[in-house]
Short mmCIF file of C-alpha atoms and ligand atoms in Angstrom, two decimals:
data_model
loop_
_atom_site.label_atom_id
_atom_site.label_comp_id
_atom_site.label_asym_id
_atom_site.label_seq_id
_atom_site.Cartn_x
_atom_site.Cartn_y
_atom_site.Cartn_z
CA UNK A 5 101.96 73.63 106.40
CA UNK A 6 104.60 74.52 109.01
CA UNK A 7 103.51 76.28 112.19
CA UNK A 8 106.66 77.24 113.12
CA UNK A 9 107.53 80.59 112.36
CA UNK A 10 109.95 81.57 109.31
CA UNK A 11 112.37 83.63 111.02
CA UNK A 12 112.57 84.91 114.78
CA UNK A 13 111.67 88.38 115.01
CA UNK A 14 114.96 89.82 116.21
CA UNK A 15 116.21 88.67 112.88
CA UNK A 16 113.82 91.02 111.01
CA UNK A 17 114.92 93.54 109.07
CA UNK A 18 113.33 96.60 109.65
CA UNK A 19 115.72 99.38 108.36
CA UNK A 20 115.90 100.45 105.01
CA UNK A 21 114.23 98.89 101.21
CA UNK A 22 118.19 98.13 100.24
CA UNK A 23 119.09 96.19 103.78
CA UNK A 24 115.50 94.50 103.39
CA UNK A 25 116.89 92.57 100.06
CA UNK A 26 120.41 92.05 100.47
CA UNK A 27 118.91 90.83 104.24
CA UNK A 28 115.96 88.46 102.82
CA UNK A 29 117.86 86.98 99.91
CA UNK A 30 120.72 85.73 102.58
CA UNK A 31 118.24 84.72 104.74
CA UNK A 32 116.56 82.27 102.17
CA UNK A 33 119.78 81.04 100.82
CA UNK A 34 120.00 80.01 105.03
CA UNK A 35 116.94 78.36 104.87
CA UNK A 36 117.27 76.67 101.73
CA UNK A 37 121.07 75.93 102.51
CA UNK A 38 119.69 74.62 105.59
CA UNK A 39 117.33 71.74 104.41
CA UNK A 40 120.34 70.60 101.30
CA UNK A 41 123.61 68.77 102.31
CA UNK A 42 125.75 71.85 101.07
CA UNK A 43 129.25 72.23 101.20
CA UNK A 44 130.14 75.34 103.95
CA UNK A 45 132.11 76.45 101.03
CA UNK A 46 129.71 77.13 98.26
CA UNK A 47 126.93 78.47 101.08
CA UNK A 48 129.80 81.17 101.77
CA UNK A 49 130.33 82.11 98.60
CA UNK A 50 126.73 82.64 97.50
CA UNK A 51 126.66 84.70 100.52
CA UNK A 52 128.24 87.60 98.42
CA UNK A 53 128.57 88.71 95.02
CA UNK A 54 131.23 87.93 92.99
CA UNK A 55 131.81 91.91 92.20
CA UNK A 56 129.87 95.17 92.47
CA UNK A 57 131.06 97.87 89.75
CA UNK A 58 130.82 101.22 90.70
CA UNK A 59 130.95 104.13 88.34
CA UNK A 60 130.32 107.91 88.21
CA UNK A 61 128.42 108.83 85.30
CA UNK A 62 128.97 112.66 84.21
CA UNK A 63 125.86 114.39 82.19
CA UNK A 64 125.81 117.14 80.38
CA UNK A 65 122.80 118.79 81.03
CA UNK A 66 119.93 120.40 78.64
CA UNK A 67 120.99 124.04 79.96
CA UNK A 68 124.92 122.88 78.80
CA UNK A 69 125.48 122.19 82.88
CA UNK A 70 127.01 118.93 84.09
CA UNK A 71 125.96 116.89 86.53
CA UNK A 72 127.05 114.04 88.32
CA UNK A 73 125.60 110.57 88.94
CA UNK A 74 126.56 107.28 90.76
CA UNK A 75 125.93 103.87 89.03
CA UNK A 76 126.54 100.44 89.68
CA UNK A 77 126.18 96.79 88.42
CA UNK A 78 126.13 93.82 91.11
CA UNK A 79 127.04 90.83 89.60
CA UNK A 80 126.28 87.73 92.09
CA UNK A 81 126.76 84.27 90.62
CA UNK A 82 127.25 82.88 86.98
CA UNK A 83 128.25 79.44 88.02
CA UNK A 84 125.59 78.55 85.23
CA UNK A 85 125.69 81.03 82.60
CA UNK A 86 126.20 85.26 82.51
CA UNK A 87 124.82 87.46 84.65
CA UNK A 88 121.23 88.45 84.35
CA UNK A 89 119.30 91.57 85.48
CA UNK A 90 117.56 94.65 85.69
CA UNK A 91 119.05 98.07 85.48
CA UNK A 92 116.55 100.63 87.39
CA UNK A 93 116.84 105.05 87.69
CA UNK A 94 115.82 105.63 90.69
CA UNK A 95 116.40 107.82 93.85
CA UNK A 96 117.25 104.82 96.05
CA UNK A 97 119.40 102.78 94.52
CA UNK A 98 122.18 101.35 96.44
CA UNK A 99 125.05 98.74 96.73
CA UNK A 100 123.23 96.85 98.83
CA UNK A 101 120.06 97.09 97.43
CA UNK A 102 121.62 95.91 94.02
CA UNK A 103 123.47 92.87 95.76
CA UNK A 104 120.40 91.15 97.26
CA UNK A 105 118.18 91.92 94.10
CA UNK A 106 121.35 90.48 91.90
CA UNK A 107 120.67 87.20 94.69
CA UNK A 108 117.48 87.48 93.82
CA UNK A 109 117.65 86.71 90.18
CA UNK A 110 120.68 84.03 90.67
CA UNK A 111 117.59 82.16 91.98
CA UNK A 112 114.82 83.38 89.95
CA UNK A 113 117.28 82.02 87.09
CA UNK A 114 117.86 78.84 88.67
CA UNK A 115 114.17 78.11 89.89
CA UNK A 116 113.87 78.44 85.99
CA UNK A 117 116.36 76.02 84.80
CA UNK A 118 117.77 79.21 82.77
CA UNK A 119 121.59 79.25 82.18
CA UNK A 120 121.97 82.60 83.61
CA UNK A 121 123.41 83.74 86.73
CA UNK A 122 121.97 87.14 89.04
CA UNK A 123 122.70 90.25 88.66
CA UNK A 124 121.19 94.01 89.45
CA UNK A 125 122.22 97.09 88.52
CA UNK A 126 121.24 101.05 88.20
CA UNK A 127 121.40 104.84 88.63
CA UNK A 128 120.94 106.64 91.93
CA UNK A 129 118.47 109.33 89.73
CA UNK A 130 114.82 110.35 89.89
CA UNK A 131 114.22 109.51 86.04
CA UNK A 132 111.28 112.32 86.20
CA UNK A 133 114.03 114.89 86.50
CA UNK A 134 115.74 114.43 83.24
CA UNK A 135 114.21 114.96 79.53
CA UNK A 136 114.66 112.32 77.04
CA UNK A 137 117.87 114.07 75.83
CA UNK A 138 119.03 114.10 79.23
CA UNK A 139 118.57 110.16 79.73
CA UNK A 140 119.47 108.90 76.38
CA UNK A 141 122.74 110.69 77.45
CA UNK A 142 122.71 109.48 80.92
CA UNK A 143 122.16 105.62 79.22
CA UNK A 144 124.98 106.01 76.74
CA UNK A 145 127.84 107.25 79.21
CA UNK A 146 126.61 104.50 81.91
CA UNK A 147 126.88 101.85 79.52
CA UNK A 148 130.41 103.28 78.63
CA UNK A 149 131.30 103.19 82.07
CA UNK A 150 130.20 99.51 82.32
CA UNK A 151 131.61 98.30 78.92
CA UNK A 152 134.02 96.10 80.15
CA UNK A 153 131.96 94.05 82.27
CA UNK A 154 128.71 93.49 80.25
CA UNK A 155 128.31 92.06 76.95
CA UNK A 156 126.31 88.81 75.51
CA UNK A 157 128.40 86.21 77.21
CA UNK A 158 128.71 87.96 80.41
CA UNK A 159 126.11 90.05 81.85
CA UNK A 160 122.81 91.38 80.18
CA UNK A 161 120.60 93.78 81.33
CA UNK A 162 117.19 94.51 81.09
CA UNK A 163 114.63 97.15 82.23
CA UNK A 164 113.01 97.62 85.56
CA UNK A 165 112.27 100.54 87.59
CA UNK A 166 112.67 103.71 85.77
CA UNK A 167 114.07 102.49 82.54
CA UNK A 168 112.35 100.93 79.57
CA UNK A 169 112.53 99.30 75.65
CA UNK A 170 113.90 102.58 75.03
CA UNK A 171 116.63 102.67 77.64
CA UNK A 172 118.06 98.72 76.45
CA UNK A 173 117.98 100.54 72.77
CA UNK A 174 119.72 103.21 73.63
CA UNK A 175 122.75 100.73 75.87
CA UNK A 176 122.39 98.28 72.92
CA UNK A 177 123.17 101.00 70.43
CA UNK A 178 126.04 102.52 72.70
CA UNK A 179 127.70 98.83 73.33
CA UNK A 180 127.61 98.21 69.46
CA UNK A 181 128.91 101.26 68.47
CA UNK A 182 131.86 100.75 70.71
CA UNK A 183 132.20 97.05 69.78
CA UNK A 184 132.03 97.93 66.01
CA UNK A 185 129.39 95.68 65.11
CA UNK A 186 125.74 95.32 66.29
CA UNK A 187 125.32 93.07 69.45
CA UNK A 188 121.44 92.93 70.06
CA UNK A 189 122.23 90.03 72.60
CA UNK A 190 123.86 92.65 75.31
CA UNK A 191 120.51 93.19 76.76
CA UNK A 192 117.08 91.69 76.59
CA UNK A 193 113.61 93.34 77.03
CA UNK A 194 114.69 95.81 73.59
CA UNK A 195 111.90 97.27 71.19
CA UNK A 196 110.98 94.61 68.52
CA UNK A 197 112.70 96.45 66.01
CA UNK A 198 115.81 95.95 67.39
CA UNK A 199 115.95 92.33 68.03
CA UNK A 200 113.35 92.58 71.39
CA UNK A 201 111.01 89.26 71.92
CA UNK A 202 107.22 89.35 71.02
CA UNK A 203 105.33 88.40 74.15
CA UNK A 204 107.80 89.85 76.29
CA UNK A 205 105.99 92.21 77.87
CA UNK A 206 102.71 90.51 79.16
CA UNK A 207 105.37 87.12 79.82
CA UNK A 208 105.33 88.46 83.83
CA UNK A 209 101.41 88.37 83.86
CA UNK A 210 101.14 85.25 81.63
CA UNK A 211 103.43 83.33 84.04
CA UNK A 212 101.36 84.03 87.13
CA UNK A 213 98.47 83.15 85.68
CA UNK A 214 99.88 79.58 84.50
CA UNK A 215 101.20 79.27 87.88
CA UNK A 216 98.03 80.13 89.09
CA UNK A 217 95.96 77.69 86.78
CA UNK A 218 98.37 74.82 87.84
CA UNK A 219 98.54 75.81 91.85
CA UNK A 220 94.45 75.53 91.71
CA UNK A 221 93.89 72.19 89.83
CA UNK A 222 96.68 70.70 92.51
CA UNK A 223 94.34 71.93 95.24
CA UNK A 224 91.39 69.96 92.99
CA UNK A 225 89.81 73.89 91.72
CA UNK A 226 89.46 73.97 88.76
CA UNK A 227 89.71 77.94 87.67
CA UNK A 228 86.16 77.96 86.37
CA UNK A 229 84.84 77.88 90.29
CA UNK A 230 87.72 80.04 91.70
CA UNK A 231 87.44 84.00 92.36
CA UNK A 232 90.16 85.85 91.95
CA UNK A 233 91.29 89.49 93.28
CA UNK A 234 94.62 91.46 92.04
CA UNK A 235 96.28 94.06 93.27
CA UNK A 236 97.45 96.62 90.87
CA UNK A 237 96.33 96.62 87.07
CA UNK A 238 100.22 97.38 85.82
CA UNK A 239 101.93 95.11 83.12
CA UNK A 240 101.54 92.41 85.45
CA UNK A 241 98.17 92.49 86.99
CA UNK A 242 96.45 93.42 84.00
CA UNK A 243 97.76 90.44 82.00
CA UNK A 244 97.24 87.88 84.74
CA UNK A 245 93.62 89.32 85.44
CA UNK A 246 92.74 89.35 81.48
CA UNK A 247 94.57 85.67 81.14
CA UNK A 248 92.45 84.16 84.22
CA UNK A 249 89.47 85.75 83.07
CA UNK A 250 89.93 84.25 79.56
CA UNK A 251 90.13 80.82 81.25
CA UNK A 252 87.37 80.76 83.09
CA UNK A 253 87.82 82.36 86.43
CA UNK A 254 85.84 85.08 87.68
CA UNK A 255 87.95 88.02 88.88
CA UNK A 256 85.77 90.09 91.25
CA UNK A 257 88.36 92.44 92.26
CA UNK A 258 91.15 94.98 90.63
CA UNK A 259 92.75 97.98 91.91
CA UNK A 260 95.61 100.71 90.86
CA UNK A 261 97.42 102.91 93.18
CA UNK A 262 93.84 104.93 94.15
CA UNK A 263 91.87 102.38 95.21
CA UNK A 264 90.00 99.35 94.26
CA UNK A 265 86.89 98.14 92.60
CA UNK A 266 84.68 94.97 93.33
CA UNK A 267 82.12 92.78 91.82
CA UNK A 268 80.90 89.66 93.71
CA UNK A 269 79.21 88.51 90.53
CA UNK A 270 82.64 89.18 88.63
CA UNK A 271 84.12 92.18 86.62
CA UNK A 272 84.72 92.76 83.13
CA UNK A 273 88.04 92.81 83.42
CA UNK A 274 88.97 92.84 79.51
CA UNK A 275 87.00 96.22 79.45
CA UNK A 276 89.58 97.90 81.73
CA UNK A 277 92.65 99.58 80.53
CA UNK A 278 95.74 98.51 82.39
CA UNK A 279 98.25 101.17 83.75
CA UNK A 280 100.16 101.27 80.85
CA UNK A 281 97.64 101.87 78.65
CA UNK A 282 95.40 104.74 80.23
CA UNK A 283 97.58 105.36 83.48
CA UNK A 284 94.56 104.58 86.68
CA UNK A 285 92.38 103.51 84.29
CA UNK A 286 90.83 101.70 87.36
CA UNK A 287 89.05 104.62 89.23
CA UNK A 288 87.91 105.99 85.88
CA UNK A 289 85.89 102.72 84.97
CA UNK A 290 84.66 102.56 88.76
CA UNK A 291 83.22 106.36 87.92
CA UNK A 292 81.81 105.41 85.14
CA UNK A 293 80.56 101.97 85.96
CA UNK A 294 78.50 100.87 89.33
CA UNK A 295 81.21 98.80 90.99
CA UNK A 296 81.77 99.15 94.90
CA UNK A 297 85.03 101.17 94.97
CA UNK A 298 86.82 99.79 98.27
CA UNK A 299 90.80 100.83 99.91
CA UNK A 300 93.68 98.61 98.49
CA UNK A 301 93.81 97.05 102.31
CA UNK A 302 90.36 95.78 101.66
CA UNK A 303 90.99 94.02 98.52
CA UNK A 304 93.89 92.40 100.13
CA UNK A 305 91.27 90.71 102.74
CA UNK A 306 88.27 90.06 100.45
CA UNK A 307 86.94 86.40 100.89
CA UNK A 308 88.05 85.32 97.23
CA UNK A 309 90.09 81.55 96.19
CA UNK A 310 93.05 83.54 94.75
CA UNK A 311 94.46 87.07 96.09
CA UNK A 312 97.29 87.93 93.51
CA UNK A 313 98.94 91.02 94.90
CA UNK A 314 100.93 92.08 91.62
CA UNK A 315 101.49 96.62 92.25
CA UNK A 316 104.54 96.62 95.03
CA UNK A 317 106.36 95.04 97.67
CA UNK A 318 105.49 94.37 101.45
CA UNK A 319 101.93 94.67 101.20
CA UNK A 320 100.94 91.61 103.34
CA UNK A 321 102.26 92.02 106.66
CA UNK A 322 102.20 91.18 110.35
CA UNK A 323 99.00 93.27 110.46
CA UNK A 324 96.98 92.32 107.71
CA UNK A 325 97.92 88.60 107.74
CA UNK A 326 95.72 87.48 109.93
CA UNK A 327 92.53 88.54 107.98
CA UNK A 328 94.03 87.71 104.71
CA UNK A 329 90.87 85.45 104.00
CA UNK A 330 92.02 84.23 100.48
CA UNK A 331 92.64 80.39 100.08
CA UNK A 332 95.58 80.71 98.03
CA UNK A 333 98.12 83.42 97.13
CA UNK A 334 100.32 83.85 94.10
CA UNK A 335 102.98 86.68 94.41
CA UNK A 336 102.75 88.41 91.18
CA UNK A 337 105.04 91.48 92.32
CA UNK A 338 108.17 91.20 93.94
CA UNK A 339 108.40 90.59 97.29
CA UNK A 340 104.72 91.35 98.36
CA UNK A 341 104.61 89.23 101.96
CA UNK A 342 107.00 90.50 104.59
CA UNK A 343 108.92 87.32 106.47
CA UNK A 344 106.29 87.63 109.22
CA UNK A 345 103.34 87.64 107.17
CA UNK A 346 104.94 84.76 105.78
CA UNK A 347 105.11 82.78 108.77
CA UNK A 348 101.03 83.69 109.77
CA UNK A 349 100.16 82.55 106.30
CA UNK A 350 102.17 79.31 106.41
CA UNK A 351 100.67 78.87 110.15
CA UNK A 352 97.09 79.78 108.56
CA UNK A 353 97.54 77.10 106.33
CA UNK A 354 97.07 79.54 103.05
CA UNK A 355 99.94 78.27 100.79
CA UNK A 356 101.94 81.18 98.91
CA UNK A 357 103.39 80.74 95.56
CA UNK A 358 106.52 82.94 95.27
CA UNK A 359 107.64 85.55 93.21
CA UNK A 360 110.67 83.68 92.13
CA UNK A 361 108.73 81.07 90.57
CA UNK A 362 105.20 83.05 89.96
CA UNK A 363 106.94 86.18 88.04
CA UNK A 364 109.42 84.29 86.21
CA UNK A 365 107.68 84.60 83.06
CA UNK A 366 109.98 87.79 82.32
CA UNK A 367 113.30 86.48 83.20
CA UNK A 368 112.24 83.31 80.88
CA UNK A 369 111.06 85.48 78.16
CA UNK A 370 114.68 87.35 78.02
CA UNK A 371 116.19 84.16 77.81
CA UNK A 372 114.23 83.86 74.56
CA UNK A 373 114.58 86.94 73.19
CA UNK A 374 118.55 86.10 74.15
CA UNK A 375 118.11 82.74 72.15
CA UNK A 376 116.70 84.64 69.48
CA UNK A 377 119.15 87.36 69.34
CA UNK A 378 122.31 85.29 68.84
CA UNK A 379 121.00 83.41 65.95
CA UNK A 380 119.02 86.42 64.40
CA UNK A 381 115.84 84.24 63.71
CA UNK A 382 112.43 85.94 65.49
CA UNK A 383 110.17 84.14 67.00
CA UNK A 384 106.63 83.71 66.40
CA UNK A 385 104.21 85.35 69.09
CA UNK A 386 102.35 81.46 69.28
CA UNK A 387 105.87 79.94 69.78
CA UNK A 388 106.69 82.57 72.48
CA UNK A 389 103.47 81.26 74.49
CA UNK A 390 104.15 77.67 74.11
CA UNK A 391 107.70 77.75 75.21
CA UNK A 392 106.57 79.97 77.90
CA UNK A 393 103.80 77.45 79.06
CA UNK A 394 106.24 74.42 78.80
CA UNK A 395 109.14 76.36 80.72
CA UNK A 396 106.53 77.40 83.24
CA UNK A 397 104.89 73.82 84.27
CA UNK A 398 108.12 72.40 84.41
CA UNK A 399 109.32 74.98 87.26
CA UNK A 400 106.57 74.62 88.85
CA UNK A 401 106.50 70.95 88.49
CA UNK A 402 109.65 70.69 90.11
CA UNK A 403 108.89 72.80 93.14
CA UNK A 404 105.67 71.16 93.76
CA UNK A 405 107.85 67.90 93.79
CA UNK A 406 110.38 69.34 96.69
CA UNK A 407 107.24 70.84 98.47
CA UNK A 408 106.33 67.42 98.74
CA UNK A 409 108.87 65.44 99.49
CA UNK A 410 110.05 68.05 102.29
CA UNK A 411 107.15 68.85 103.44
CA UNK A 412 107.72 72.57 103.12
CA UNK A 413 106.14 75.79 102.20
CA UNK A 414 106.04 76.53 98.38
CA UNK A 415 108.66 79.41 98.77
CA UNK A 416 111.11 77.16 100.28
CA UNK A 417 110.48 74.48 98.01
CA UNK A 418 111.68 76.79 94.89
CA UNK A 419 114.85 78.03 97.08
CA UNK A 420 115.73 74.53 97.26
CA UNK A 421 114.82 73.74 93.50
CA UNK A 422 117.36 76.77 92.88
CA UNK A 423 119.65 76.56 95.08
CA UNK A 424 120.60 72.78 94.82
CA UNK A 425 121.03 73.49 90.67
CA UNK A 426 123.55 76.24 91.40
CA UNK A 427 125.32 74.21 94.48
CA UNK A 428 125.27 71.29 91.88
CA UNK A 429 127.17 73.12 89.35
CA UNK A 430 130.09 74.60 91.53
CA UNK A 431 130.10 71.41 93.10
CA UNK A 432 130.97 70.04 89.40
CA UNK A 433 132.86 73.19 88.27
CA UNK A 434 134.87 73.02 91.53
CA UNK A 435 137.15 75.94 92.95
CA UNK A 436 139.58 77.49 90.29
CA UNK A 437 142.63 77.32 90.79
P1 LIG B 24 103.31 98.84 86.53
O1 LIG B 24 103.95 100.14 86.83
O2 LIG B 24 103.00 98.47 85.12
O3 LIG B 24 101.92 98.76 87.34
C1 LIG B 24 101.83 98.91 88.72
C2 LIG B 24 100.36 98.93 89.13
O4 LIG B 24 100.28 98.96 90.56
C3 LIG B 24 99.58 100.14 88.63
O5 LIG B 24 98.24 99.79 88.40
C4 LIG B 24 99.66 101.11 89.83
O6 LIG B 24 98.59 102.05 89.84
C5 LIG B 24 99.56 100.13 90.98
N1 LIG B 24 100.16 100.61 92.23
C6 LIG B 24 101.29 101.34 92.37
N2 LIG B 24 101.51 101.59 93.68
C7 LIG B 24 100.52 100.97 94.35
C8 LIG B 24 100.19 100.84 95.73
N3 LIG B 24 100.96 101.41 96.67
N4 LIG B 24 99.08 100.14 96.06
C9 LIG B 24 98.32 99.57 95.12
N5 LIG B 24 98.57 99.67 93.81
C10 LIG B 24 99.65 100.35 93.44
O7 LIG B 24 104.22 97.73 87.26
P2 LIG B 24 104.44 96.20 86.84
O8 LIG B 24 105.47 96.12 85.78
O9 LIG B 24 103.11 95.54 86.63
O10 LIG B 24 105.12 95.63 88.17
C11 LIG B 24 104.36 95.31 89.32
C12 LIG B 24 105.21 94.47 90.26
O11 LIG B 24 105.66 93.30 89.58
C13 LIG B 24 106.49 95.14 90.77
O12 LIG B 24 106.75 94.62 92.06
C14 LIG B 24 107.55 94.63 89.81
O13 LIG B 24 108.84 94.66 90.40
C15 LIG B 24 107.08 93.22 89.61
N6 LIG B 24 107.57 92.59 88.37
C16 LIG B 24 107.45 93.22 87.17
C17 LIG B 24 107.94 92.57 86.02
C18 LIG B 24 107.84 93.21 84.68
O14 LIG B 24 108.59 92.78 83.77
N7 LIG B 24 106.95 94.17 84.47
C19 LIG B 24 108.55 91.32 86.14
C20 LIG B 24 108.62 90.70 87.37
C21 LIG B 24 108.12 91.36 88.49
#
């Protein structure tokens, strides 16, 4: 492992959640740019998106009132296919904030070997504040307002913070009305019904468990002698937990936003609901059930193989780091270690699988459900998985190779997997005109 540290300290971004992407994703396309032969050129360009759409979204509300909100869609690279990415209501959202996420999937997509590029979008809205009226209306002028610069070939969205299989409905429906004939391929992560993948939504879970499976037999453990503990029991915990369990490894630790609950002997995780289906289903079992309860900070430092922290970003920091006493972690949520817990863990020795590569299950999954969409043919739930395990060993195939050969951490080993597909391609595509 490297003992040098990741990133000076003067360098680290402290401010805000939206400087913290846009900030991080530069920084690793630095680092990554750093250890490739790329032209200054290209490095410059990923620097930035190619556009950010703004847009003011007018709502009438229930009481017949209208009210104002501020939208956008940052579209980074498509060098190797259309824009892909999330569209989330929330409070926070901002330019910025939408640029380095819209990086972020340029190389989640490319660490994937999908023919997308990144994008990000959203609503600066607190979803809780508007009925279902409200936001189906909210959905359908938005997607007017983006029209022009979405569609199949272009840009597709999906859900993520504050939207759902209801929301892509709802902009599916709007885009095809205006289009004049139904376009299911606009946006990925839709109900079933409407042209939406089987599998999609445990794909995030599935993938870090694969990743998971495969990181452990490299390091010669097998997962029926490995513990496991994850943090947060939401779409993605729950499915990793349930998938590792079913595989043999013993998870002795779960949590949800309350608080977590610990078995050294192992839990029963399948017995559990997960956060979608009985929200905090976690401190209800622990009630009922004689599991220690301990603090989300403890889990994080239990003495288990594999800590999966899988609820919410910058969890592992420069404070906990140090008694992080896992062997391995795989970042199930986005962005859980902070660049200086980062560096202590890659000091420590403890390698870290990233998000990028760990979570890509969902990304890969919309590609599917893309696939499937433009020549209106469903797939089979069994095919789903198989692709899904094939996609997912080859990824992490090929970042194992780079760690390798480089000598790197696993995090920069999938930058440089990503980043030396995309600097390949506008290498080959060249500068137009
Ligand atoms: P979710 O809402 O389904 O579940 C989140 C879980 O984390 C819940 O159990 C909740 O109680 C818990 N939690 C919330 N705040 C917490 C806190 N401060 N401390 C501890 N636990 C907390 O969310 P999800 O879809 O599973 O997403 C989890 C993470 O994975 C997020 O970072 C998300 O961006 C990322 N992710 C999700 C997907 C996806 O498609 N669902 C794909 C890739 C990455």
């Amino acid at each position: 492992m490297a003992t040098k540290p990741r990133f000076s300290t003067d360098e680290q971004p402290t401010v805000t959640a939206s400087d913290n992407a846009l900030e991080t994703a530069r920084r690793q396309l630095a680092r990554a740019a750093d250890c490739l032969e790329i032209e200054p050129g290209i490095r410059e360009r990923l620097a930035y998106p190619d556009a950010v759409h703004e847009v003011t979204v007018p709502v009438e509300r229930d009481d017949g009132s209208v009210d104002v909100f501020t939208g956008y869609r940052a579209q980074h690279d498509s060098i190797r296919g259309p824009y892909k990415g999330g569209l989330r209501y929330h409070p926070e959202v901002g330019r910025d904030e939408c640029v380095g996420l819209a990086m972020w999937m340029t190389w989640k997509c490319a660490v994937m070997d999908l023919p997308f590029g990144g994008a990000k979008g959203g609503i600066v809205v607190d979803p809780k504040s508007l009925s279902d009226d409200e936001t189906e209306r909210l959905t359908r002028r938005f997607t007017q307002e983006i029209r022009d610069v979405i569609g199949p070939n272009t840009d597709i969205p999906a859900p993520d913070m504050g939207t759902d299989p209801e929301t892509m409905a709802w902009l599916m429906d709007a885009y095809s009305m205006q289009e004049g004939e139904t376009i299911p391929g606009v946006v990925t992560g839709k109900p079933p019904a409407v042209g939406g993948s089987r599998g999609r939504e445990e794909a995030p879970g599935r993938s870090v468990a694969i990743v998971t499976r495969e990181t452990c037999d490299y390091y010669d453990r097998p997962l029926e002698d490995v513990t496991v503990a994850v943090q947060g029991f939401g779409s993605v915990g729950a499915n990793a937990a349930r998938l590792l369990e079913e595989w043999g490894a013993t998870v002795v630790a779960v949590s949800d936003v309350n608080g977590a609950i610990y078995d050294p002997d192992g839990l029963d995780v399948a017995a559990i609901p997960s956060h979608d289906e009985e929200p905090e289903a976690v401190t209800r079992y622990a009630a009922e059930t004689d599991v220690t309860r301990l603090s989300n900070d403890e889990l994080l430092v239990l003495d288990v193989d594999v800590l999966v922290p899988a609820a919410v970003g910058n969890v592992l920091t420069a404070d906990n780091a140090d008694d992080v006493r896992a062997d391995l972690v795989v970042e199930g949520a986005n962005g859980p270690t902070t660049v200086d817990a980062d560096a202590i863990l890659a000091e420590r020795g403890i390698p870290v699988v990233p998000d990028i590569l760990a979570n890509a299950g969902g990304v890969t999954v919309s590609y599917f459900e893309w696939l499937q969409d433009i020549n209106r043919r469903a797939w089979s739930l069994e095919r789903v998985h198989d692709e899904l395990e094939s996609e997912m060993v080859t990824a992490w195939n090929a970042v194992r190779e780079q760690r390798e050969r480089r000598d790197v951490t696993w995090r920069d080993a999938a930058y440089v997997v990503a980043l030396s597909r995309i600097a390949e391609a506008h290498d080959s595509r060249g500068l137009w005109p």
